[in-house]
Amino acid sequence: MKKRFGYIISLAAALVVFSACSSSNNSSESTSSTTSEEKVLKVGSTGQSYPNGYKENDKLVGFDVEVLETIAKDLGYKVEWTTTDFSGLMAQLESGKLDTVANAVAMTDERKETYNFADPYSYYGAQIVTSTKNTDINSLDDLKGKTVAGVLGSNNLKNLQTYDKNGDITIRTYETRDGALQDAVNNRVDGYINSRPILAAEIKKSNLALKYVGDPIAYESVSFPFAKTEAGSKLAKEFSTEIKKLRESGKLKELSEKYFGEDITEETK
């Protein structure tokens, strides 16, 4: 009887030790999982916006893409990219599906009411171009009665609408940059509006038969938009700090010259 009682005590002790070890192992695994968890930043790009964000050998590259990824890496974030048309990107940002958009987003007064912006990292002039075949279009006044293309949801299109107060210009909207650009090149529309540095890069890259029509009709600052939430405000401040560091180190200028052939990171008019 004594032997049996002693056996029961030993078995109980063993179970207690096993339970403690098991609990310890589970606790260790949980802690490891928590500490190794990555911070993820969900970011949008059209993937068709040369040289801001475009595909090269199936890899998303570009000025805005590289600036974003440099900042994210320095802040300890893993980036998850989403590509769709520009209006779709802004809708996903508003619905909380994206944390920000890296696609030359202009900091307009209207957008500032909806988003928290980081400090500007580049500056653009809204420029209209036309085919070199259009010898009768050489100034902005020559666009009266003509058709000018723009990307749906872009601020360049809004700049054109603001400029054309009397409705003298017929505005045609496109889902993507490529469609609007090609119609201008092929003279299917009389003009196309986009940011001047982007147009300069496109014209140089593909030797496009396009020419500038007058001076830019507006100037704008560009940055990363975030939600009007506590988390969005925190991200905007963190990004502003990193943008300042990139500007001071010369890295921002270096990336601009890599993709545009010029420095568009300092405000000039």
mmCIF file of C-alpha atoms in Angstrom:
data_model
loop_
_atom_site.group_PDB
_atom_site.id
_atom_site.type_symbol
_atom_site.label_atom_id
_atom_site.label_comp_id
_atom_site.label_asym_id
_atom_site.label_seq_id
_atom_site.Cartn_x
_atom_site.Cartn_y
_atom_site.Cartn_z
ATOM 1 C CA MET A 1 0.000 0.000 0.000
ATOM 2 C CA LYS A 2 2.847 2.308 0.933
ATOM 3 C CA LYS A 3 4.588 1.505 -2.343
ATOM 4 C CA ARG A 4 1.446 2.354 -4.320
ATOM 5 C CA PHE A 5 0.992 5.633 -2.417
ATOM 6 C CA GLY A 6 4.604 6.583 -3.095
ATOM 7 C CA TYR A 7 4.150 5.798 -6.795
ATOM 8 C CA ILE A 8 1.113 8.097 -6.971
ATOM 9 C CA ILE A 9 3.052 10.956 -5.335
ATOM 10 C CA SER A 10 5.961 10.501 -7.798
ATOM 11 C CA LEU A 11 3.591 10.477 -10.764
ATOM 12 C CA ALA A 12 1.870 13.646 -9.549
ATOM 13 C CA ALA A 13 5.205 15.388 -9.110
ATOM 14 C CA ALA A 14 6.256 14.397 -12.624
ATOM 15 C CA LEU A 15 3.022 15.777 -14.048
ATOM 16 C CA VAL A 16 3.579 19.095 -12.235
ATOM 17 C CA VAL A 17 7.106 19.372 -13.645
ATOM 18 C CA PHE A 18 5.909 18.473 -17.177
ATOM 19 C CA SER A 19 3.091 21.021 -16.940
ATOM 20 C CA ALA A 20 5.500 23.720 -15.815
ATOM 21 C CA CYS A 21 7.908 22.943 -18.670
ATOM 22 C CA SER A 22 5.081 22.939 -21.198
ATOM 23 C CA SER A 23 3.825 26.279 -19.892
ATOM 24 C CA SER A 24 7.348 27.679 -20.058
ATOM 25 C CA ASN A 25 7.790 26.521 -23.660
ATOM 26 C CA ASN A 26 4.454 28.035 -24.734
ATOM 27 C CA SER A 27 5.347 31.309 -23.066
ATOM 28 C CA SER A 28 8.707 31.344 -24.833
ATOM 29 C CA GLU A 29 7.126 30.689 -28.225
ATOM 30 C CA SER A 30 4.553 33.455 -27.712
ATOM 31 C CA THR A 31 7.229 35.962 -26.731
ATOM 32 C CA SER A 32 9.351 35.029 -29.760
ATOM 33 C CA SER A 33 6.378 35.440 -32.095
ATOM 34 C CA THR A 34 5.605 38.873 -30.673
ATOM 35 C CA THR A 35 9.150 40.186 -30.851
ATOM 36 C CA SER A 36 9.676 38.949 -34.406
ATOM 37 C CA GLU A 37 6.430 40.487 -35.700
ATOM 38 C CA GLU A 38 7.113 43.014 -38.480
ATOM 39 C CA LYS A 39 5.636 46.478 -38.712
ATOM 40 C CA VAL A 40 3.830 46.697 -42.048
ATOM 41 C CA LEU A 41 3.127 49.842 -44.061
ATOM 42 C CA LYS A 42 0.486 49.505 -46.791
ATOM 43 C CA VAL A 43 1.323 51.844 -49.671
ATOM 44 C CA GLY A 44 -0.276 52.546 -53.042
ATOM 45 C CA SER A 45 1.187 53.410 -56.453
ATOM 46 C CA THR A 46 -0.267 53.306 -59.964
ATOM 47 C CA GLY A 47 2.767 51.382 -61.168
ATOM 48 C CA GLN A 48 2.345 53.248 -64.453
ATOM 49 C CA SER A 49 3.666 56.666 -63.451
ATOM 50 C CA TYR A 50 7.131 57.091 -64.914
ATOM 51 C CA PRO A 51 9.431 58.101 -63.272
ATOM 52 C CA ASN A 52 7.519 58.218 -59.944
ATOM 53 C CA GLY A 53 6.333 54.622 -59.721
ATOM 54 C CA TYR A 54 6.528 52.120 -62.590
ATOM 55 C CA LYS A 55 7.355 48.481 -63.326
ATOM 56 C CA GLU A 56 10.806 47.463 -64.504
ATOM 57 C CA ASN A 57 11.313 43.706 -64.977
ATOM 58 C CA ASP A 58 8.148 43.176 -62.897
ATOM 59 C CA LYS A 59 9.643 45.185 -60.019
ATOM 60 C CA LEU A 60 8.065 48.431 -58.807
ATOM 61 C CA VAL A 61 10.648 51.224 -58.995
ATOM 62 C CA GLY A 62 10.733 55.012 -59.326
ATOM 63 C CA PHE A 63 11.509 58.219 -57.459
ATOM 64 C CA ASP A 64 8.507 58.215 -55.122
ATOM 65 C CA VAL A 65 8.830 54.461 -54.607
ATOM 66 C CA GLU A 66 12.492 54.671 -53.628
ATOM 67 C CA VAL A 67 11.969 57.673 -51.343
ATOM 68 C CA LEU A 68 9.128 55.807 -49.586
ATOM 69 C CA GLU A 69 11.085 52.566 -49.245
ATOM 70 C CA THR A 70 14.144 54.388 -47.892
ATOM 71 C CA ILE A 71 12.033 56.106 -45.228
ATOM 72 C CA ALA A 72 10.137 52.912 -44.363
ATOM 73 C CA LYS A 73 13.373 50.962 -43.942
ATOM 74 C CA ASP A 74 14.838 53.625 -41.654
ATOM 75 C CA LEU A 75 11.643 53.543 -39.558
ATOM 76 C CA GLY A 76 11.618 49.742 -39.393
ATOM 77 C CA TYR A 77 8.611 49.079 -41.646
ATOM 78 C CA LYS A 78 8.074 46.360 -44.223
ATOM 79 C CA VAL A 79 6.245 47.809 -47.251
ATOM 80 C CA GLU A 80 3.264 46.079 -48.870
ATOM 81 C CA TRP A 81 2.483 47.663 -52.250
ATOM 82 C CA THR A 82 -0.904 47.969 -53.950
ATOM 83 C CA THR A 83 -1.130 49.113 -57.574
ATOM 84 C CA THR A 84 -4.252 50.517 -59.234
ATOM 85 C CA ASP A 85 -5.394 53.724 -60.951
ATOM 86 C CA PHE A 86 -4.863 57.005 -59.098
ATOM 87 C CA SER A 87 -8.489 57.657 -58.143
ATOM 88 C CA GLY A 88 -8.675 54.092 -56.803
ATOM 89 C CA LEU A 89 -5.576 54.650 -54.665
ATOM 90 C CA MET A 90 -7.036 57.744 -53.031
ATOM 91 C CA ALA A 91 -10.316 55.918 -52.385
ATOM 92 C CA GLN A 92 -8.438 53.074 -50.666
ATOM 93 C CA LEU A 93 -6.527 55.579 -48.550
ATOM 94 C CA GLU A 94 -9.790 57.180 -47.428
ATOM 95 C CA SER A 95 -11.321 53.789 -46.579
ATOM 96 C CA GLY A 96 -8.315 52.768 -44.480
ATOM 97 C CA LYS A 97 -7.104 50.014 -46.818
ATOM 98 C CA LEU A 98 -3.869 51.933 -47.423
ATOM 99 C CA ASP A 99 -1.633 53.838 -45.005
ATOM 100 C CA THR A 100 -0.353 56.246 -47.664
ATOM 101 C CA VAL A 101 0.128 56.803 -51.405
ATOM 102 C CA ALA A 102 3.524 57.296 -53.077
ATOM 103 C CA ASN A 103 2.520 58.761 -56.417
ATOM 104 C CA ALA A 104 3.288 62.501 -56.642
ATOM 105 C CA VAL A 105 0.295 63.486 -54.498
ATOM 106 C CA ALA A 106 -0.084 67.272 -54.533
ATOM 107 C CA MET A 107 -0.710 68.986 -51.178
ATOM 108 C CA THR A 108 -3.808 70.988 -52.081
ATOM 109 C CA ASP A 109 -5.913 72.900 -49.543
ATOM 110 C CA GLU A 110 -8.794 70.545 -50.272
ATOM 111 C CA ARG A 111 -6.684 67.449 -49.634
ATOM 112 C CA LYS A 112 -5.225 68.931 -46.448
ATOM 113 C CA GLU A 113 -8.749 68.952 -45.036
ATOM 114 C CA THR A 114 -8.981 65.195 -45.630
ATOM 115 C CA TYR A 115 -5.427 63.959 -44.988
ATOM 116 C CA ASN A 116 -2.441 64.487 -42.713
ATOM 117 C CA PHE A 117 0.518 65.278 -44.986
ATOM 118 C CA ALA A 118 4.197 64.834 -44.236
ATOM 119 C CA ASP A 119 6.479 67.729 -45.216
ATOM 120 C CA PRO A 120 7.014 68.128 -48.996
ATOM 121 C CA TYR A 121 9.720 66.050 -50.644
ATOM 122 C CA SER A 122 9.340 67.470 -54.196
ATOM 123 C CA TYR A 123 7.837 70.368 -56.144
ATOM 124 C CA TYR A 124 6.124 70.497 -59.541
ATOM 125 C CA GLY A 125 4.687 72.907 -62.088
ATOM 126 C CA ALA A 126 1.482 71.864 -63.902
ATOM 127 C CA GLN A 127 2.459 71.950 -67.567
ATOM 128 C CA ILE A 128 0.486 71.494 -70.795
ATOM 129 C CA VAL A 129 2.141 69.867 -73.820
ATOM 130 C CA THR A 130 1.002 69.331 -77.396
ATOM 131 C CA SER A 131 2.235 67.383 -80.397
ATOM 132 C CA THR A 132 5.022 69.049 -82.346
ATOM 133 C CA LYS A 133 2.710 68.646 -85.350
ATOM 134 C CA ASN A 134 0.410 71.307 -83.872
ATOM 135 C CA THR A 135 2.225 74.316 -85.281
ATOM 136 C CA ASP A 136 -0.814 76.512 -84.553
ATOM 137 C CA ILE A 137 -0.594 75.818 -80.790
ATOM 138 C CA ASN A 138 2.290 77.760 -79.254
ATOM 139 C CA SER A 139 0.738 79.582 -76.303
ATOM 140 C CA LEU A 140 -1.938 78.936 -73.697
ATOM 141 C CA ASP A 141 -4.319 81.250 -75.542
ATOM 142 C CA ASP A 142 -4.080 78.961 -78.565
ATOM 143 C CA LEU A 143 -5.814 76.208 -76.564
ATOM 144 C CA LYS A 144 -9.206 77.940 -76.661
ATOM 145 C CA GLY A 145 -11.664 75.666 -78.406
ATOM 146 C CA LYS A 146 -9.204 72.765 -78.169
ATOM 147 C CA THR A 147 -9.273 69.457 -76.239
ATOM 148 C CA VAL A 148 -6.779 68.800 -73.435
ATOM 149 C CA ALA A 149 -6.336 65.431 -71.703
ATOM 150 C CA GLY A 150 -5.802 64.795 -67.989
ATOM 151 C CA VAL A 151 -5.818 61.870 -65.550
ATOM 152 C CA LEU A 152 -9.028 61.367 -63.589
ATOM 153 C CA GLY A 153 -8.596 62.356 -59.928
ATOM 154 C CA SER A 154 -5.246 64.062 -60.469
ATOM 155 C CA ASN A 155 -4.579 67.552 -59.202
ATOM 156 C CA ASN A 156 -3.232 68.563 -62.614
ATOM 157 C CA LEU A 157 -6.740 68.112 -63.979
ATOM 158 C CA LYS A 158 -8.118 70.332 -61.204
ATOM 159 C CA ASN A 159 -5.444 72.932 -61.991
ATOM 160 C CA LEU A 160 -6.622 72.924 -65.599
ATOM 161 C CA GLN A 161 -10.259 73.359 -64.546
ATOM 162 C CA THR A 162 -9.268 76.266 -62.283
ATOM 163 C CA TYR A 163 -7.215 77.883 -65.040
ATOM 164 C CA ASP A 164 -9.995 77.499 -67.639
ATOM 165 C CA LYS A 165 -12.494 79.660 -65.748
ATOM 166 C CA ASN A 166 -14.579 80.442 -68.833
ATOM 167 C CA GLY A 167 -14.744 76.853 -70.078
ATOM 168 C CA ASP A 168 -12.910 77.626 -73.304
ATOM 169 C CA ILE A 169 -11.077 74.276 -73.238
ATOM 170 C CA THR A 170 -12.708 70.869 -73.640
ATOM 171 C CA ILE A 171 -11.281 68.565 -70.947
ATOM 172 C CA ARG A 172 -11.040 64.830 -71.637
ATOM 173 C CA THR A 173 -10.343 62.514 -68.699
ATOM 174 C CA TYR A 174 -8.390 59.250 -68.691
ATOM 175 C CA GLU A 175 -7.961 56.474 -66.134
ATOM 176 C CA THR A 176 -4.199 56.257 -66.711
ATOM 177 C CA ARG A 177 -1.316 58.474 -67.692
ATOM 178 C CA ASP A 178 -0.309 56.305 -70.636
ATOM 179 C CA GLY A 179 -3.664 56.687 -72.383
ATOM 180 C CA ALA A 180 -3.659 60.480 -72.115
ATOM 181 C CA LEU A 181 -0.007 60.750 -73.107
ATOM 182 C CA GLN A 182 -0.319 58.535 -76.170
ATOM 183 C CA ASP A 183 -3.394 60.387 -77.402
ATOM 184 C CA ALA A 184 -1.425 63.643 -77.202
ATOM 185 C CA VAL A 185 1.564 62.123 -78.992
ATOM 186 C CA ASN A 186 -0.694 60.762 -81.737
ATOM 187 C CA ASN A 187 -2.575 64.063 -82.004
ATOM 188 C CA ARG A 188 -5.917 62.543 -80.996
ATOM 189 C CA VAL A 189 -6.201 65.362 -78.443
ATOM 190 C CA ASP A 190 -4.754 68.846 -78.737
ATOM 191 C CA GLY A 191 -2.940 68.837 -75.418
ATOM 192 C CA TYR A 192 -2.099 66.926 -72.262
ATOM 193 C CA ILE A 193 -1.458 68.253 -68.759
ATOM 194 C CA ASN A 194 0.925 66.757 -66.218
ATOM 195 C CA SER A 195 3.757 67.843 -63.944
ATOM 196 C CA ARG A 196 6.614 69.418 -65.891
ATOM 197 C CA PRO A 197 9.463 67.276 -64.439
ATOM 198 C CA ILE A 198 7.466 64.118 -65.222
ATOM 199 C CA LEU A 199 6.814 65.285 -68.791
ATOM 200 C CA ALA A 200 10.476 66.166 -69.243
ATOM 201 C CA ALA A 201 11.491 62.661 -68.119
ATOM 202 C CA GLU A 202 8.894 61.008 -70.386
ATOM 203 C CA ILE A 203 9.892 63.082 -73.426
ATOM 204 C CA LYS A 204 13.588 62.354 -72.889
ATOM 205 C CA LYS A 205 13.099 58.637 -72.223
ATOM 206 C CA SER A 206 11.030 57.896 -75.318
ATOM 207 C CA ASN A 207 12.046 60.833 -77.534
ATOM 208 C CA LEU A 208 8.395 61.891 -77.725
ATOM 209 C CA ALA A 209 7.268 64.421 -80.323
ATOM 210 C CA LEU A 210 5.807 66.801 -77.734
ATOM 211 C CA LYS A 211 6.451 70.454 -76.925
ATOM 212 C CA TYR A 212 5.563 72.689 -73.970
ATOM 213 C CA VAL A 213 2.677 75.117 -74.350
ATOM 214 C CA GLY A 214 3.611 78.268 -72.420
ATOM 215 C CA ASP A 215 4.671 78.204 -68.772
ATOM 216 C CA PRO A 216 3.198 76.003 -66.010
ATOM 217 C CA ILE A 217 -0.336 77.100 -65.088
ATOM 218 C CA ALA A 218 0.183 76.285 -61.381
ATOM 219 C CA TYR A 219 2.851 75.179 -58.911
ATOM 220 C CA GLU A 220 2.401 72.618 -56.159
ATOM 221 C CA SER A 221 4.154 70.824 -53.323
ATOM 222 C CA VAL A 222 4.148 67.016 -53.244
ATOM 223 C CA SER A 223 4.212 64.656 -50.267
ATOM 224 C CA PHE A 224 2.810 61.512 -48.648
ATOM 225 C CA PRO A 225 -0.806 61.703 -47.387
ATOM 226 C CA PHE A 226 -1.983 59.859 -44.272
ATOM 227 C CA ALA A 227 -5.333 59.414 -42.553
ATOM 228 C CA LYS A 228 -6.720 62.104 -40.234
ATOM 229 C CA THR A 229 -6.265 59.804 -37.245
ATOM 230 C CA GLU A 230 -3.857 59.584 -34.331
ATOM 231 C CA ALA A 231 -1.912 56.857 -36.149
ATOM 232 C CA GLY A 232 -1.898 58.881 -39.367
ATOM 233 C CA SER A 233 -0.665 61.977 -37.552
ATOM 234 C CA LYS A 234 2.150 59.951 -35.964
ATOM 235 C CA LEU A 235 3.228 58.549 -39.334
ATOM 236 C CA ALA A 236 3.155 61.995 -40.945
ATOM 237 C CA LYS A 237 5.463 63.371 -38.229
ATOM 238 C CA GLU A 238 7.820 60.404 -38.518
ATOM 239 C CA PHE A 239 7.984 60.797 -42.297
ATOM 240 C CA SER A 240 8.603 64.553 -41.995
ATOM 241 C CA THR A 241 11.608 63.867 -39.767
ATOM 242 C CA GLU A 242 13.007 61.323 -42.230
ATOM 243 C CA ILE A 243 12.419 63.594 -45.241
ATOM 244 C CA LYS A 244 14.413 66.311 -43.474
ATOM 245 C CA LYS A 245 17.259 63.837 -42.880
ATOM 246 C CA LEU A 246 17.249 62.752 -46.535
ATOM 247 C CA ARG A 247 17.322 66.379 -47.680
ATOM 248 C CA GLU A 248 20.174 67.308 -45.319
ATOM 249 C CA SER A 249 22.240 64.259 -46.292
ATOM 250 C CA GLY A 250 21.826 64.955 -50.010
ATOM 251 C CA LYS A 251 20.109 61.602 -50.590
ATOM 252 C CA LEU A 252 16.825 63.230 -51.682
ATOM 253 C CA LYS A 253 18.590 65.329 -54.317
ATOM 254 C CA GLU A 254 20.537 62.259 -55.450
ATOM 255 C CA LEU A 255 17.336 60.257 -56.004
ATOM 256 C CA SER A 256 15.719 63.182 -57.855
ATOM 257 C CA GLU A 257 18.646 63.489 -60.240
ATOM 258 C CA LYS A 258 18.674 59.706 -60.718
ATOM 259 C CA TYR A 259 15.081 59.660 -61.984
ATOM 260 C CA PHE A 260 14.477 63.169 -63.360
ATOM 261 C CA GLY A 261 17.937 64.328 -64.348
ATOM 262 C CA GLU A 262 17.408 67.429 -62.186
ATOM 263 C CA ASP A 263 16.743 68.441 -58.590
ATOM 264 C CA ILE A 264 13.020 68.901 -57.943
ATOM 265 C CA THR A 265 13.313 68.646 -54.159
ATOM 266 C CA GLU A 266 13.748 72.381 -53.496
ATOM 267 C CA GLU A 267 10.927 74.866 -54.013
ATOM 268 C CA THR A 268 11.487 77.116 -57.033
ATOM 269 C CA LYS A 269 9.052 79.124 -59.161
#
